[in-house]
Amino acid sequence: MNILVIEDEHKVAQALKEGLEHENYNVDLAHTGEDGFFLLNSEQYDLLVLDLMLPGRDGIEILKTVRKKKLSLPVLILTARDTVEDRVLGLDSGADDYLVKPFAFPELLARIRVLLRRGRENQTFQLQCANLKMDLIKRKVKRGENDIILTLREFDLLKYLLRHQDQIVSREMLATDVWKETNRATPIDNLIDVHIARLRRKIDDPFEIKLLHTVRGVGFIISEESP
Amino acid sequence: MSFLPKNVRTRLTLWYVLALTFILIIYASVSISLVYINLRNNLDDQLQQDYEIVENLMRVMPDGSVKIESEDDPYFHERWFQIWSSDWKMLYESSPFTGKSLPSISREEESTSGFHFQSMQLNNNVRVRILSGKINIEGKWLFIRLVRSEERLWNELSGFIRLMLIALPIAIFIAGFGGYFLTKKFLSPIDEMTAKVRKIGEENLKERLPVINPDDELGNLAHVFNDMLERIQKSFERLKRFTSDAAHELRTPLTAIRSIGEVGLQDYKDAKHYREIIGSMLEENRRLTHLVDNLLFLSRADAKTLDKHLIKLELKSFTQETVEFIQALAEEKNQIIIIRAEKEITVIADRALLKQALLNLLDNAIKYSPENSEIIVSVDTEHNNAAFIEVKDNGPGIPEEHHEKIFERFYRVDKGRSREMGGSGLGLAIARWAVTAQGGKLTMESKTGEGSSFRITLTLT
Ligand SMILES: Nc1ncnc2c1ncn2[C@@H]1O[C@H](COP(=O)(O)OP(=O)(O)O)[C@@H](O)[C@H]1O
Ligand SMILES: [Mg+2]
């Protein structure tokens, strides 16, 4: 999978490149709109990560030209401005998704996965991690032979974590996707931590092998091996 | 209006002088006419007296001629009169003034039955007043004509007019001058105020305008100005405090990140150790991010660029959902949240903003009240025109002196304690803004040791 990242901030760009390469993507970097445009025309990419505020050629402009040329590659925009107008402008110009800076890297990964998988999402009704099993239709959770009773919220939380198995999930992702709280000025970190603790009490505490891990400062991950 | 002079003082004086001139001109014309009418009436009276005397002294001789008795009376030396017969023959004329002649009797004179007065200018520019009358003596009609010069009348009148022409400009001039100085005197406080205001800048916002006469319009103006200055000064101070508070708040996590990083680099340690260090730095970064998000929210609120979506909202179920949302935090501290809501109340509100406000209040109530305590959330109407949601806790309460301030940005009663619990002191500021943005009010009642209650009041439509 080839990804082009157009981002003028060198440190951020370098971090993105390293992070994405760690996930086995091929990454090209462009620091200006012009460079990015040149690369887009000469190479073949599966995804474009585009910073909206660029020197020279503005991100929106690039986006519009890309769309005019009928290139169908998915575009994820990064923006430091998060007013509704900015979002609408970005999405209207043909972006498939956007992330507001500062964003959590796990969230960027998750979004990229979604964009690259788009269209061939396979519906599953069973989620599993080691001997933790979740039946989405019967809404039942088992660890080995033990039934685990979860509240609605805990169930949604676990479902989300299992869907992103072996990937770090940030608090922002949980806030927007599980708690449906899009307003970043409503801090619900404490709430998330409490629910994680409860979930952990139910699915991990009684068992030898722990599945739900906290990655300090980043988020949570459900995985057989500890990170 | 560009042809008018720029300053009010001159303009006022000009208008004033203009009005005065107009009035004086009317006054002068009226009095001149009155004087004229009066003088002429006098003249006419004298003519009438003369007429009576002539009528009495005149004798018609048998031959048809007319004779005046006591012709030698000096009275007649000065009187000019004529007697005409009905067939246009002058029967008698006393003419003390030679070289002057009158035209013959006109039809008009002839046809009037009583006295007929007329003014006339003779060939040598002398103006005269003529009285003509008819009398019947022994079956014969005679015309008597008396003439008096109008010279005195015109002399007096022109004297009067001259007086007016001299007096009026002087009066106007004096009045204008006086007016100018008076307006100057009355408007001088404005000059003083202008000079003062010009000197007030951001460094001396504490200064106030002099209030010279508190009860008049200018005193009022100065008052209004001073009130405005007061408000500007306050908001300026708030802004300054806010900036320094914000810088301070930002500095705390920045310092933490820096020291953690620097200390971490002092020694070579294993990967696990570095992971801890980086994780800890990321945690501080989160705090910074939250702070910036909150500040951004408030600045957007200040700039009024935050979008509102007003919808019909049922408060009872809304409150239940919001409490449910945050319930877990209370459960952690073994607190019970009791909802008291008897009826369904529908208001027009922005769901997200209201939720944000209520969450902040609930968060505080949970955070600042002890374990195992009760938090009571009531939903009800008051005075038939408002609905409220009230969050009452059994916490430590808030001392009186902090009451208004806790709604200010970054204000915390106990800084250390609040920060320990992850608070930045923006919660209530955001809550208050979120409520007022939809036309509501956020108020608080609290006494030290008796818990606090925060109330969101929304008007019912
Ligand atoms: N329910 C409460 N009981 C006691 N004190 C409170 C309560 N709510 C708020 N306060 C005081 O008001 C301050 C400001 O609250 P807030 O703006 O929410 O900031 P934060 O919670 O981040 O400290 C708090 O620091 C606390 O001292
Ligand atoms: Mg708070």
XYZ file of C-alpha atoms and ligand atoms in Angstrom, chain B residues 360 363-364 367-368 427-428, ligand 2:
8
model
C -19.767 20.236 33.967
C -18.745 16.585 37.225
C -18.070 19.271 39.824
C -15.624 15.712 42.168
C -16.021 18.103 45.081
C -15.610 24.202 33.577
C -17.983 26.719 35.108
Mg -15.181 21.535 36.826
